[in-house]
């Protein structure tokens, strides 16, 4: 087993990884920007290295500085966390070339799934149904229009190098497509330095269903059930639950089996997620994430499997410590993403947290690096806490979530807590009756009634 792991990330996920290391008796190195010198994950780490100024490009994306920090501190392995360099195949390769272990999949698998056009092609080859779309990137309007006629309107333009919903544009007809194509290309270029875009049929009321997977790199894989991440705004997840209220047992078994089979055929190593859209009883592959995900927590709560620990064990060359038959998925779990944002217009709300009290009690887990007096920096994404609640049934989970949200006190900045309070009280949400566009429709109704 490793003696020392460098955590190439920040905030709650850096703390999550630190905690797994601590429980395993592994020393941790926190790398941080000057803006994060007082962060909780930095305070708790065994060693710390400042790797640059606040902008991520100069610090958390600074490959040379991170690898130097690993060399100076004598770390054995690097955990990339989520975001930043976690899906950067060149980084994974550089880590290995410099003699450290990358806690994650092979650079080849990261590269394959990072190109969404190639990933879809691979998914088809692995027997996974995909959303009908253009088989390759569409370079100009003639190619885009031809592909769209084939697929049928409405279509969604998506960045081949995509992530975080950026570069996505909806077109309902050819005129809209002509307007949307250059915008999508420009957005993709700005976000990913790659202007390739492809198109897909736009599904009007799907659920986002994803399967948590772990592979041993030698052709064995397990799943920890599915997660329903349909509660989104601007293609960003806000609340996730498992199991999905939309699936019956047969559909649940089907999607897990398809996903596990794909991972086994890939010979995939480490944790990963295959994401699907689900509409009218059919699943369509949208992408695979070759890393840990923010919402891994809910799968841990219902399975009892520590996903981060398992990632570390597999990276260290240990066999998969769990067999599918031993895994029992019990009860229900929900995660609320608490962002430092205005709950009305979602504008970031950085600043000093003047009051902080997290909820507790049976079935409550809070993953957060925030504390009273902590200054939320303006440079990074706005997630400051994940409130994770489990119960023996969905009803119990909702009761508990409602109580936990009322207990949670965060002062001095605005957060999405009030939005979550509103969601748990909403009758449609309580019935599990929502799709990926549901929250946007709710917010749109609010705007109209405010304007009236
Ligand atoms: P990203 O990598 O940018 O996160 P994804 O392909 O994972 O992009 O899609 C993100 C979200 O966008 C999905 O969860 C879903 O809400 C929406 N989406 C993606 N593809 C489609 C589609 N074909 N039709 C409707 N919505 C879609």
Coordinates of N, CA and C in Angstrom, one line a residue, residues 157-356:
X157 N -26.7 20.6 -30.3 CA -25.3 20.7 -30.6 C -24.5 20.5 -29.4
X158 N -23.4 19.7 -29.4 CA -22.6 19.4 -28.2 C -21.1 19.5 -28.6
X159 N -20.3 19.9 -27.6 CA -18.9 20.0 -27.9 C -18.3 18.6 -27.8
X160 N -17.4 18.2 -28.7 CA -16.8 16.9 -28.7 C -15.9 16.8 -27.4
X161 N -15.3 17.9 -27.0 CA -14.4 17.8 -25.9 C -15.2 18.2 -24.6
X162 N -16.5 18.2 -24.7 CA -17.4 18.8 -23.7 C -17.3 18.4 -22.3
X163 N -18.0 19.1 -21.4 CA -18.0 18.9 -20.0 C -18.7 20.0 -19.4
X164 N -19.5 19.7 -18.3 CA -20.2 20.8 -17.5 C -21.3 21.5 -18.3
X165 N -21.7 20.8 -19.4 CA -22.8 21.4 -20.2 C -22.4 22.5 -21.1
X166 N -21.1 22.8 -21.2 CA -20.7 24.0 -21.9 C -20.7 23.7 -23.4
X167 N -21.0 24.7 -24.2 CA -21.0 24.5 -25.7 C -22.3 23.8 -26.2
X168 N -23.3 23.6 -25.4 CA -24.5 22.9 -25.8 C -25.5 23.9 -26.3
X169 N -26.1 23.7 -27.5 CA -27.1 24.6 -28.0 C -28.2 23.8 -28.7
X170 N -29.4 24.3 -28.4 CA -30.6 23.6 -29.0 C -31.0 24.2 -30.3
X171 N -31.4 23.4 -31.3 CA -31.9 24.0 -32.6 C -33.2 23.2 -33.0
X172 N -34.3 24.0 -33.2 CA -35.5 23.3 -33.6 C -35.8 23.2 -35.1
X173 N -35.0 24.0 -35.8 CA -35.1 23.9 -37.3 C -33.8 24.4 -37.9
X174 N -33.8 24.4 -39.3 CA -32.5 24.7 -39.9 C -32.0 26.1 -39.7
X175 N -33.0 27.0 -39.6 CA -32.6 28.4 -39.4 C -31.9 28.6 -38.0
X176 N -32.5 27.9 -37.0 CA -31.9 28.0 -35.7 C -30.5 27.3 -35.7
X177 N -30.4 26.2 -36.4 CA -29.2 25.5 -36.5 C -28.1 26.4 -37.1
X178 N -28.4 27.1 -38.1 CA -27.4 28.0 -38.7 C -26.9 29.1 -37.7
X179 N -27.8 29.5 -36.9 CA -27.4 30.5 -35.9 C -26.7 29.9 -34.7
X180 N -27.1 28.6 -34.3 CA -26.5 28.0 -33.2 C -25.1 27.4 -33.4
X181 N -24.8 27.0 -34.6 CA -23.6 26.3 -34.9 C -22.3 27.2 -34.6
X182 N -22.2 28.4 -35.1 CA -21.0 29.2 -34.8 C -21.0 29.5 -33.3
X183 N -22.1 29.7 -32.6 CA -22.1 30.0 -31.2 C -21.5 28.8 -30.4
X184 N -22.0 27.6 -30.8 CA -21.6 26.4 -30.1 C -20.1 26.2 -30.3
X185 N -19.6 26.4 -31.6 CA -18.2 26.2 -31.9 C -17.4 27.2 -31.1
X186 N -17.8 28.5 -31.0 CA -17.1 29.5 -30.3 C -17.0 29.1 -28.8
X187 N -18.1 28.7 -28.3 CA -18.1 28.3 -26.8 C -17.2 27.1 -26.5
X188 N -17.3 26.2 -27.4 CA -16.4 25.0 -27.3 C -14.9 25.4 -27.4
X189 N -14.6 26.2 -28.3 CA -13.2 26.7 -28.5 C -12.8 27.4 -27.2
X190 N -13.6 28.3 -26.7 CA -13.2 29.0 -25.5 C -13.0 28.1 -24.3
X191 N -13.9 27.1 -24.1 CA -13.9 26.3 -22.9 C -12.9 25.2 -23.0
X192 N -12.7 24.6 -24.2 CA -11.9 23.4 -24.3 C -10.7 23.5 -25.3
X193 N -10.5 24.7 -25.9 CA -9.5 24.9 -27.0 C -9.7 23.9 -28.1
X194 N -10.9 23.6 -28.4 CA -11.2 22.6 -29.5 C -12.7 23.0 -29.9
X195 N -12.8 23.4 -31.2 CA -14.1 23.8 -31.6 C -15.0 22.7 -32.3
X196 N -14.6 21.4 -32.1 CA -15.4 20.4 -32.8 C -16.7 20.2 -32.0
X197 N -17.8 20.2 -32.8 CA -19.1 20.0 -32.2 C -19.8 18.9 -33.0
X198 N -20.7 18.1 -32.4 CA -21.5 17.1 -33.1 C -22.9 17.4 -32.7
X199 N -23.8 16.6 -33.3 CA -25.2 16.9 -32.9 C -26.0 15.6 -32.5
X200 N -27.0 15.7 -31.7 CA -27.8 14.6 -31.2 C -29.2 15.0 -31.3
X201 N -30.1 14.0 -31.4 CA -31.5 14.3 -31.2 C -31.7 14.8 -29.8
X202 N -32.5 15.9 -29.7 CA -32.8 16.4 -28.4 C -34.0 15.7 -27.8
X203 N -33.8 15.1 -26.6 CA -34.9 14.4 -25.9 C -35.7 15.4 -25.1
X204 N -37.0 15.4 -25.1 CA -37.8 16.4 -24.5 C -38.1 16.2 -23.0
X205 N -38.1 14.9 -22.6 CA -38.4 14.7 -21.1 C -37.7 13.5 -20.6
X206 N -36.4 13.4 -20.8 CA -35.7 12.2 -20.2 C -35.3 12.4 -18.8
X207 N -35.0 11.3 -18.1 CA -34.4 11.3 -16.8 C -32.9 11.1 -17.1
X208 N -32.0 11.7 -16.2 CA -30.6 11.4 -16.3 C -30.3 10.3 -15.3
X209 N -29.9 9.1 -15.8 CA -29.7 8.0 -15.0 C -28.2 7.5 -15.2
X210 N -27.5 7.4 -14.2 CA -26.1 7.0 -14.3 C -25.7 5.8 -13.4
X211 N -24.8 5.0 -13.8 CA -24.4 3.8 -13.1 C -23.0 4.0 -12.5
X212 N -22.9 3.8 -11.2 CA -21.6 3.8 -10.5 C -20.9 2.5 -10.7
X213 N -19.7 2.5 -11.2 CA -18.9 1.3 -11.6 C -17.5 1.4 -11.0
X214 N -17.0 0.2 -10.8 CA -15.6 0.1 -10.4 C -15.0 -1.2 -11.1
X215 N -13.9 -1.0 -11.8 CA -13.2 -2.1 -12.5 C -11.9 -2.4 -11.9
X216 N -11.4 -3.6 -12.0 CA -10.1 -3.9 -11.4 C -8.9 -3.8 -12.5
X217 N -9.3 -3.5 -13.7 CA -8.2 -3.4 -14.7 C -7.9 -4.7 -15.4
X218 N -8.4 -5.8 -14.9 CA -8.2 -7.1 -15.5 C -9.4 -7.8 -16.0
X219 N -10.4 -7.0 -16.2 CA -11.6 -7.6 -16.8 C -12.8 -7.9 -15.8
X220 N -12.6 -7.6 -14.6 CA -13.7 -7.7 -13.6 C -14.2 -6.4 -13.2
X221 N -15.5 -6.3 -13.0 CA -16.1 -5.0 -12.6 C -17.4 -5.3 -11.8
X222 N -17.7 -4.3 -11.0 CA -18.9 -4.3 -10.2 C -19.7 -3.0 -10.4
X223 N -21.0 -3.0 -10.0 CA -21.7 -1.7 -10.0 C -22.3 -1.5 -8.6
X224 N -22.6 -0.2 -8.3 CA -23.2 0.1 -7.0 C -24.5 0.7 -7.2
X225 N -25.2 0.2 -8.2 CA -26.6 0.7 -8.5 C -26.5 2.0 -9.4
X226 N -27.7 2.5 -9.6 CA -27.8 3.8 -10.4 C -28.1 5.0 -9.5
X227 N -27.9 6.1 -10.1 CA -28.2 7.4 -9.5 C -29.1 8.2 -10.5
X228 N -30.1 8.8 -9.9 CA -31.0 9.7 -10.7 C -30.5 11.1 -10.5
X229 N -30.0 11.7 -11.6 CA -29.5 13.1 -11.5 C -30.3 14.0 -12.4
X230 N -31.6 13.8 -12.4 CA -32.4 14.6 -13.3 C -32.7 16.0 -12.8
X231 N -32.4 16.3 -11.6 CA -32.7 17.7 -11.1 C -31.5 18.6 -11.4
X232 N -31.6 19.3 -12.5 CA -30.5 20.1 -13.1 C -31.0 21.5 -13.5
X233 N -30.0 22.3 -13.5 CA -30.2 23.7 -14.0 C -29.0 24.0 -14.9
X234 N -29.3 24.4 -16.1 CA -28.2 24.7 -17.1 C -27.3 23.4 -17.3
X235 N -27.9 22.3 -17.3 CA -27.2 21.0 -17.5 C -26.3 20.7 -16.3
X236 N -26.5 21.4 -15.2 CA -25.7 21.2 -14.0 C -26.6 20.5 -12.9
X237 N -26.0 19.4 -12.3 CA -26.8 18.7 -11.3 C -26.9 19.5 -10.0
X238 N -28.1 19.4 -9.4 CA -28.3 20.1 -8.1 C -28.6 19.2 -7.0
X239 N -29.3 18.1 -7.3 CA -29.7 17.1 -6.3 C -29.7 15.8 -7.0
X240 N -29.2 14.8 -6.3 CA -29.2 13.4 -6.9 C -29.8 12.4 -5.9
X241 N -30.4 11.4 -6.4 CA -30.9 10.3 -5.5 C -30.7 8.9 -6.0
X242 N -30.6 8.0 -5.1 CA -30.5 6.6 -5.5 C -31.4 5.8 -4.5
X243 N -32.1 4.8 -4.9 CA -32.4 4.4 -6.3 C -33.2 5.5 -7.0
X244 N -33.3 5.3 -8.4 CA -34.1 6.3 -9.1 C -35.6 6.0 -8.9
X245 N -36.4 7.0 -8.6 CA -37.9 6.7 -8.4 C -38.5 6.4 -9.8
X246 N -37.8 6.5 -10.9 CA -38.4 6.3 -12.2 C -38.2 4.9 -12.7
X247 N -37.4 4.1 -12.1 CA -37.1 2.8 -12.6 C -37.8 1.7 -11.9
X248 N -38.3 0.7 -12.6 CA -38.7 -0.6 -12.0 C -37.5 -1.5 -11.9
X249 N -37.7 -2.6 -11.2 CA -36.6 -3.6 -11.0 C -36.0 -4.1 -12.3
X250 N -36.8 -4.3 -13.3 CA -36.3 -4.9 -14.6 C -35.4 -3.9 -15.3
X251 N -35.8 -2.6 -15.4 CA -35.0 -1.6 -16.0 C -33.7 -1.3 -15.2
X252 N -33.9 -1.4 -13.9 CA -32.7 -1.1 -13.0 C -31.6 -2.2 -13.3
X253 N -32.1 -3.5 -13.4 CA -31.1 -4.6 -13.6 C -30.5 -4.4 -15.0
X254 N -31.4 -4.1 -16.0 CA -30.9 -4.0 -17.4 C -29.8 -2.9 -17.5
X255 N -30.0 -1.7 -16.9 CA -29.0 -0.7 -17.2 C -27.7 -1.0 -16.4
X256 N -27.8 -1.6 -15.3 CA -26.6 -2.0 -14.5 C -25.8 -3.1 -15.3
X257 N -26.5 -4.0 -15.8 CA -25.9 -5.2 -16.6 C -25.2 -4.7 -17.8
X258 N -25.8 -3.8 -18.6 CA -25.2 -3.2 -19.8 C -23.9 -2.5 -19.4
X259 N -24.0 -1.7 -18.3 CA -22.8 -0.9 -17.9 C -21.7 -1.8 -17.4
X260 N -22.0 -2.8 -16.6 CA -20.9 -3.6 -16.1 C -20.3 -4.4 -17.2
X261 N -21.1 -4.9 -18.1 CA -20.5 -5.6 -19.3 C -19.6 -4.7 -20.1
X262 N -19.9 -3.5 -20.3 CA -19.1 -2.6 -21.0 C -17.7 -2.4 -20.3
X263 N -17.8 -2.2 -19.0 CA -16.5 -2.0 -18.2 C -15.6 -3.2 -18.3
X264 N -16.3 -4.4 -18.2 CA -15.5 -5.6 -18.3 C -14.8 -5.8 -19.7
X265 N -15.6 -5.5 -20.7 CA -15.0 -5.6 -22.0 C -13.9 -4.6 -22.3
X266 N -14.0 -3.4 -21.6 CA -12.9 -2.4 -21.7 C -11.7 -2.8 -21.0
X267 N -11.8 -3.6 -19.9 CA -10.7 -3.9 -19.0 C -10.4 -2.7 -18.2
X268 N -11.4 -1.9 -17.9 CA -11.3 -0.6 -17.2 C -10.8 -0.8 -15.8
X269 N -9.9 0.2 -15.4 CA -9.4 0.2 -14.0 C -9.8 1.4 -13.2
X270 N -10.4 1.1 -12.0 CA -10.8 2.2 -11.2 C -12.3 2.5 -11.2
X271 N -12.6 3.7 -10.6 CA -14.0 4.1 -10.5 C -14.4 4.8 -11.8
X272 N -15.6 4.7 -12.2 CA -16.1 5.4 -13.4 C -17.6 5.4 -13.4
X273 N -18.2 6.2 -14.2 CA -19.7 6.3 -14.3 C -20.1 6.3 -15.7
X274 N -21.1 5.5 -16.1 CA -21.7 5.6 -17.4 C -23.0 6.3 -17.3
X275 N -23.2 7.4 -18.1 CA -24.4 8.2 -18.0 C -25.3 7.9 -19.1
X276 N -26.6 7.9 -18.8 CA -27.6 7.6 -19.8 C -28.7 8.6 -19.7
X277 N -29.4 8.8 -20.8 CA -30.7 9.5 -20.7 C -31.8 8.3 -20.8
X278 N -32.9 8.5 -20.1 CA -33.9 7.4 -20.1 C -35.2 8.0 -20.4
X279 N -35.8 7.6 -21.5 CA -37.1 8.1 -21.9 C -38.0 7.0 -22.5
X280 N -39.3 7.0 -22.2 CA -40.2 6.0 -22.8 C -39.6 4.6 -22.7
X281 N -39.0 4.3 -21.6 CA -38.6 2.9 -21.3 C -37.3 2.5 -22.0
X282 N -36.6 3.5 -22.6 CA -35.3 3.2 -23.3 C -34.2 4.0 -22.7
X283 N -33.0 3.4 -22.7 CA -31.8 4.0 -22.2 C -30.9 4.4 -23.4
X284 N -30.3 5.6 -23.3 CA -29.4 6.1 -24.3 C -28.1 6.6 -23.7
X285 N -27.0 6.0 -24.1 CA -25.7 6.5 -23.6 C -25.5 7.9 -23.9
X286 N -25.0 8.7 -22.9 CA -24.5 10.1 -23.3 C -23.0 10.2 -23.1
X287 N -22.5 9.7 -22.0 CA -21.0 9.8 -21.8 C -20.6 8.9 -20.7
X288 N -19.3 8.7 -20.6 CA -18.7 8.0 -19.5 C -17.7 9.0 -18.8
X289 N -17.8 9.1 -17.5 CA -16.9 9.9 -16.7 C -15.8 9.0 -16.1
X290 N -14.6 9.2 -16.4 CA -13.5 8.3 -16.0 C -12.8 8.8 -14.7
X291 N -13.7 9.1 -13.7 CA -13.2 9.6 -12.5 C -14.2 9.4 -11.4
X292 N -13.9 9.9 -10.2 CA -14.8 10.0 -9.1 C -15.9 11.1 -9.5
X293 N -17.1 10.9 -9.0 CA -18.1 12.0 -9.2 C -18.5 12.7 -7.9
X294 N -18.9 13.9 -8.0 CA -19.4 14.6 -6.8 C -20.4 13.8 -6.1
X295 N -21.4 13.2 -6.8 CA -22.5 12.5 -6.2 C -22.2 11.0 -5.8
X296 N -20.9 10.6 -5.8 CA -20.6 9.2 -5.4 C -21.1 8.9 -4.0
X297 N -21.3 10.0 -3.2 CA -21.6 9.8 -1.8 C -22.9 9.0 -1.6
X298 N -23.9 9.2 -2.5 CA -25.2 8.5 -2.2 C -25.0 7.0 -2.5
X299 N -24.2 6.7 -3.5 CA -24.0 5.3 -3.7 C -23.3 4.6 -2.5
X300 N -22.4 5.4 -1.9 CA -21.7 4.9 -0.7 C -22.7 4.6 0.4
X301 N -23.6 5.5 0.5 CA -24.6 5.4 1.6 C -25.5 4.2 1.5
X302 N -25.9 3.8 0.3 CA -26.8 2.7 0.2 C -26.0 1.3 0.0
X303 N -24.7 1.4 -0.4 CA -24.0 0.2 -0.6 C -23.0 -0.2 0.5
X304 N -22.6 0.9 1.3 CA -21.6 0.7 2.4 C -20.2 0.5 1.8
X305 N -20.1 0.7 0.5 CA -18.7 0.6 -0.1 C -18.1 2.0 -0.1
X306 N -16.8 2.1 0.4 CA -16.1 3.4 0.4 C -15.4 3.4 -1.0
X307 N -16.0 4.3 -1.8 CA -15.5 4.3 -3.2 C -14.1 4.8 -3.3
X308 N -13.8 5.8 -2.5 CA -12.4 6.4 -2.6 C -11.4 5.4 -2.1
X309 N -11.7 4.7 -1.0 CA -10.8 3.7 -0.5 C -10.5 2.6 -1.6
X310 N -11.6 2.2 -2.2 CA -11.5 1.2 -3.3 C -10.7 1.7 -4.4
X311 N -10.8 3.0 -4.8 CA -10.0 3.5 -5.9 C -8.5 3.4 -5.5
X312 N -8.2 3.7 -4.2 CA -6.8 3.7 -3.8 C -6.3 2.3 -3.8
X313 N -7.1 1.4 -3.3 CA -6.7 -0.1 -3.2 C -6.4 -0.6 -4.6
X314 N -7.2 -0.3 -5.6 CA -7.0 -0.8 -7.0 C -5.8 -0.2 -7.6
X315 N -5.6 1.2 -7.3 CA -4.4 1.8 -7.9 C -3.1 1.2 -7.3
X316 N -3.2 0.7 -6.1 CA -2.0 0.1 -5.4 C -1.8 -1.3 -5.9
X317 N -2.7 -1.8 -6.8 CA -2.5 -3.2 -7.3 C -3.3 -4.2 -6.6
X318 N -4.1 -3.9 -5.6 CA -4.9 -4.9 -4.9 C -6.0 -5.4 -5.8
X319 N -6.5 -6.6 -5.5 CA -7.7 -7.0 -6.3 C -9.0 -6.3 -5.8
X320 N -10.0 -6.3 -6.6 CA -11.3 -5.7 -6.2 C -11.8 -6.3 -4.9
X321 N -11.9 -5.5 -3.8 CA -12.3 -6.1 -2.5 C -13.7 -6.5 -2.4
X322 N -14.5 -6.3 -3.4 CA -16.0 -6.5 -3.3 C -16.4 -7.4 -4.4
X323 N -17.3 -8.4 -4.1 CA -18.0 -9.2 -5.2 C -19.4 -8.7 -5.3
X324 N -19.9 -8.7 -6.6 CA -21.2 -8.2 -6.8 C -22.3 -8.8 -5.9
X325 N -22.1 -10.1 -5.7 CA -23.1 -10.9 -4.9 C -23.1 -10.5 -3.4
X326 N -22.0 -9.9 -3.0 CA -21.9 -9.5 -1.6 C -22.5 -8.1 -1.3
X327 N -22.7 -7.3 -2.4 CA -23.1 -6.0 -2.3 C -24.7 -5.9 -2.2
X328 N -25.1 -5.3 -1.1 CA -26.6 -5.2 -0.9 C -26.9 -3.7 -0.9
X329 N -27.8 -3.3 -1.8 CA -28.1 -1.9 -1.9 C -29.3 -1.7 -1.0
X330 N -29.2 -0.9 0.1 CA -30.2 -0.8 1.1 C -30.7 0.6 1.3
X331 N -32.0 0.8 1.3 CA -32.6 2.1 1.6 C -32.5 3.1 0.4
X332 N -32.6 4.3 0.8 CA -32.6 5.4 -0.2 C -31.7 6.5 0.3
X333 N -31.0 7.2 -0.6 CA -30.1 8.3 -0.3 C -30.3 9.5 -1.2
X334 N -30.2 10.7 -0.7 CA -30.3 11.9 -1.5 C -29.1 12.8 -1.2
X335 N -28.6 13.5 -2.2 CA -27.5 14.5 -2.0 C -28.0 15.8 -2.5
X336 N -27.9 16.9 -1.6 CA -28.1 18.2 -2.1 C -26.8 19.0 -2.2
X337 N -26.6 19.6 -3.4 CA -25.4 20.4 -3.5 C -25.7 21.8 -3.0
X338 N -24.9 22.1 -2.0 CA -25.1 23.5 -1.4 C -24.0 24.3 -2.0
X339 N -24.4 25.3 -2.9 CA -23.5 26.1 -3.6 C -23.5 27.5 -3.0
X340 N -22.4 28.2 -3.0 CA -22.4 29.6 -2.6 C -22.9 30.4 -3.8
X341 N -24.2 30.5 -3.9 CA -24.9 31.2 -5.0 C -26.2 31.7 -4.5
X342 N -26.6 32.8 -5.2 CA -28.0 33.3 -4.9 C -29.0 32.2 -5.4
X343 N -29.9 31.8 -4.5 CA -30.9 30.8 -4.9 C -31.9 31.3 -6.0
X344 N -31.9 32.6 -6.2 CA -32.8 33.2 -7.2 C -32.2 33.2 -8.6
X345 N -31.1 33.9 -8.7 CA -30.5 34.0 -10.1 C -29.2 33.2 -10.2
X346 N -28.8 32.5 -9.2 CA -27.6 31.6 -9.3 C -26.3 32.3 -9.5
X347 N -26.3 33.6 -9.2 CA -25.0 34.3 -9.3 C -24.1 33.9 -8.1
X348 N -22.8 33.7 -8.4 CA -21.9 33.3 -7.3 C -21.9 34.3 -6.1
X349 N -21.8 33.7 -4.9 CA -21.9 34.6 -3.7 C -20.7 34.2 -2.8
X350 N -19.4 34.6 -3.3 CA -18.3 34.3 -2.4 C -18.3 35.3 -1.2
X351 N -17.3 35.0 -0.3 CA -17.2 35.9 0.9 C -17.0 35.1 2.1
X352 N -17.1 35.8 3.3 CA -16.8 35.2 4.6 C -18.0 34.6 5.2
X353 N -17.9 33.3 5.6 CA -19.0 32.6 6.3 C -19.0 33.1 7.7
X354 N -20.0 33.9 8.1 CA -20.0 34.5 9.4 C -20.6 33.5 10.5
X355 N -21.5 32.6 10.0 CA -22.1 31.7 10.9 C -22.2 30.3 10.2
X356 N -21.8 29.2 10.9 CA -21.9 27.9 10.3 C -22.3 26.9 11.3

